Structures are given as C-alpha cells and as structure tokens.
C-alpha positions as a LaTeX table, in Angstrom:
\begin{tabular}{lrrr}
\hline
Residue & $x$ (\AA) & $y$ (\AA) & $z$ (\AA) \\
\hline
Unk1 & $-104.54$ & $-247.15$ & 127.21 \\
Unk2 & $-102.22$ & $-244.41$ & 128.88 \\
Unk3 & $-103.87$ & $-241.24$ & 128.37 \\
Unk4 & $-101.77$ & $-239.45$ & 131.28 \\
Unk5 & $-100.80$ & $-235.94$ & 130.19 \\
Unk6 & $-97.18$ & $-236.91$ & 128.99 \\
Unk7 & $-98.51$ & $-239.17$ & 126.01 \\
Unk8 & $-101.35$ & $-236.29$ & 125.01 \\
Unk9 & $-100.92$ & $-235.20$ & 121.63 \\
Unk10 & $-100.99$ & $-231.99$ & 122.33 \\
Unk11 & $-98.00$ & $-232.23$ & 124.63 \\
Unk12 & $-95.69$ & $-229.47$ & 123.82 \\
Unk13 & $-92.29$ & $-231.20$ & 124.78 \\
Unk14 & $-88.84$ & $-229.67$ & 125.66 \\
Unk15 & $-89.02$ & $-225.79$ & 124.78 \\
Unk16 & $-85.22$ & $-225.15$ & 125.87 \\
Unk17 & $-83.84$ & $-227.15$ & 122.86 \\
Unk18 & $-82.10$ & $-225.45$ & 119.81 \\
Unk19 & $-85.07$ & $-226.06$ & 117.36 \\
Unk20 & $-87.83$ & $-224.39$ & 119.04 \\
Unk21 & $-84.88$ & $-221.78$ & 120.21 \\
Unk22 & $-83.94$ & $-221.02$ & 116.54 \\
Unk23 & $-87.95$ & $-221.44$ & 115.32 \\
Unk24 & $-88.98$ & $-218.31$ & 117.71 \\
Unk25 & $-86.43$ & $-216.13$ & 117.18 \\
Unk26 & $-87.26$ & $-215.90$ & 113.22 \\
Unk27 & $-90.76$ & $-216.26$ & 114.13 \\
Unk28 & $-90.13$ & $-213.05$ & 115.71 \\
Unk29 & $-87.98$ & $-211.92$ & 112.93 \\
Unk30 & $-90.72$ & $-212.70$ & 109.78 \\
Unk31 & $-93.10$ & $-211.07$ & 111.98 \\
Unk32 & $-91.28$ & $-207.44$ & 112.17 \\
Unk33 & $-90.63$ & $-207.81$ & 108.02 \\
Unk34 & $-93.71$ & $-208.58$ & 107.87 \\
Unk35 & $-94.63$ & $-205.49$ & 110.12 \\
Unk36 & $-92.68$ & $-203.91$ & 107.91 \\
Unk37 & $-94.10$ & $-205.06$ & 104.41 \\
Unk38 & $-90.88$ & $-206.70$ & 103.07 \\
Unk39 & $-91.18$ & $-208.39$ & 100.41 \\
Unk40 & $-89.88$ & $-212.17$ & 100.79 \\
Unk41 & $-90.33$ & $-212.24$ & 104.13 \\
Unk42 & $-91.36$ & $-216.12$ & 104.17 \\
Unk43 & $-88.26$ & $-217.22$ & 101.79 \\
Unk44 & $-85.95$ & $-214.77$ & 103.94 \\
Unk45 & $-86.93$ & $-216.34$ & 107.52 \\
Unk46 & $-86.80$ & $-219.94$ & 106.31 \\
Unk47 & $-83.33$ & $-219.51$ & 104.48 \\
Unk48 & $-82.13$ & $-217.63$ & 107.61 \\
Unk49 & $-83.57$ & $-220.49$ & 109.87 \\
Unk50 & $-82.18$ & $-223.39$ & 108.27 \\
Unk51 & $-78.76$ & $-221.60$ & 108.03 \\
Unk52 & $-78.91$ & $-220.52$ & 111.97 \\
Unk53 & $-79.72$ & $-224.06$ & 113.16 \\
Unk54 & $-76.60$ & $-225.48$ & 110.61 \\
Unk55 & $-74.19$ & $-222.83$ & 112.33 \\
Unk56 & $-76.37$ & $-223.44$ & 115.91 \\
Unk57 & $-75.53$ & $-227.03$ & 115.42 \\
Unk58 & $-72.40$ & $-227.52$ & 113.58 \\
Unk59 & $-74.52$ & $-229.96$ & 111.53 \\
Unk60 & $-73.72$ & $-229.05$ & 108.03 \\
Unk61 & $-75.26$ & $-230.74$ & 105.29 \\
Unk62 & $-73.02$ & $-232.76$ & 103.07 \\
Unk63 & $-74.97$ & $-231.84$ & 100.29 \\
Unk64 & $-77.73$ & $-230.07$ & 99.11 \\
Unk65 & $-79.74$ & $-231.94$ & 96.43 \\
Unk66 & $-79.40$ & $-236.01$ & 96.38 \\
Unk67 & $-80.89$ & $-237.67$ & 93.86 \\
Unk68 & $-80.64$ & $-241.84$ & 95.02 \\
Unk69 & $-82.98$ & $-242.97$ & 92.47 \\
Unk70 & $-86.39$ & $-242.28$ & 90.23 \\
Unk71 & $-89.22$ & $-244.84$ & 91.26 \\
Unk72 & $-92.02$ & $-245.10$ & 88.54 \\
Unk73 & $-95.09$ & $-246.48$ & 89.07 \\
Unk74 & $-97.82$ & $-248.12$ & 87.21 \\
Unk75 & $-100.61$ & $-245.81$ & 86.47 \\
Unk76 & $-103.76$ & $-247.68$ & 88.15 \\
Unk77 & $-107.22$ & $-246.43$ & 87.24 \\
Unk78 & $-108.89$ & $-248.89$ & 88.86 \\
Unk79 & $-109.20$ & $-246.52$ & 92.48 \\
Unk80 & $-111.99$ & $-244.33$ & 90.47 \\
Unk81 & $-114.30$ & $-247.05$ & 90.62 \\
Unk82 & $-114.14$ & $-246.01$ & 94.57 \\
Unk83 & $-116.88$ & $-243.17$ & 95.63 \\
Unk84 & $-114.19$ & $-241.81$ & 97.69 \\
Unk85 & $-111.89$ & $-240.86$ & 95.31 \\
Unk86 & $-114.63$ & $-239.17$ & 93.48 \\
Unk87 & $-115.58$ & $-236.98$ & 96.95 \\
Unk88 & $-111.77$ & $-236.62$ & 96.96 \\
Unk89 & $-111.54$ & $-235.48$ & 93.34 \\
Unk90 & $-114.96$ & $-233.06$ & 93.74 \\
Unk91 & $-112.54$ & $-231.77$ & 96.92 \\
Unk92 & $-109.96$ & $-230.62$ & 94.75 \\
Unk93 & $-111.92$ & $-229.53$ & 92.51 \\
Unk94 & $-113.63$ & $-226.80$ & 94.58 \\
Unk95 & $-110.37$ & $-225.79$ & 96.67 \\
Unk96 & $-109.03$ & $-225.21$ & 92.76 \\
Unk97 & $-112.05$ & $-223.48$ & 91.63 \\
Unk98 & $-112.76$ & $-220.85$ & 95.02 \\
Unk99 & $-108.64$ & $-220.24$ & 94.79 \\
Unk100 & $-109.01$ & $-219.49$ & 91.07 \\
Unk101 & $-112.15$ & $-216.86$ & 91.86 \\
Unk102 & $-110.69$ & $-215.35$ & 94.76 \\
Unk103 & $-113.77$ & $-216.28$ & 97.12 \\
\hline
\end{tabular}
C-alpha cells in the first residue's frame, strides 16, 4: 500500500481555499466573543459562517428545509442478543449518567 505522505490521513490539504479561509476567520471571531463572554457565541459564528461562505461563493441554497421522503423501519430486537450492543448500551448509559451528575 501507498503510505507516502500525500495519502496520510492526517494530511492537511489545500489551506488557500474559501472553506478553511471562511472557517478561521470565525474561528477567530467565536474566540474574541468568547473572550468576551457573549452569550451565543457558538450559534452566532456558525450562522455567520454558513452565511459568509453563501455570499463568499455565490452558492445560495435553493432552499432551506427539504423534506424528500420519511423512511420507517422495522423495529428489530433481535441485535440485543449481541454482547456488543449490551457494552454499547452500558456506554450510553454511563456517558448519560456522569453528564446527569456533573462528574
């Protein structure tokens, strides 16, 4: 396998491009509100992103919610049979429970 710098993972890319231009000047922007103790800081600087890059780009969206169609599937609860759904479940379970206490 090719594992020559340019197919690493970890290969940053282009950096001159408008996404990563628009993505560090609000990461600079969220930072000072931040700084600054604004509250909404994270709804302000992703609104404000999005909305740069559409003007940026001229790439307006032709709408903003599009519903194509509901897919419904059968509940199956044969996959707790599996041990790994219960290590899954146990997973959860603790991420709900520390969140919940505040550890």
């Amino acid at each position: 396998p090719d594992t020559s710098p340019s197919n690493d993972i970890v290969a940053l890319g282009k950096l001159d491009n408008l996404n990563v231009k628009v993505a560090g000047i609000f990461l600079v922007v969220m930072a000072s509100m931040l700084h600054h103790s604004l509250k909404g800081t994270v709804l302000i600087g992703m609104i404000g992103a999005t909305v740069t890059y559409w003007a940026a780009s001229g790439e307006w969206p032709e709408s903003i919610v599009a519903l194509h169609s509901l897919n419904f599937h059968a509940v199956e609860f044969g996959i707790l049979m599996k041990l790994d759904a219960w290590v899954q479940v146990a997973a959860l379970m603790l991420m709900l429970i520390f969140s919940i206490s505040g550890a």
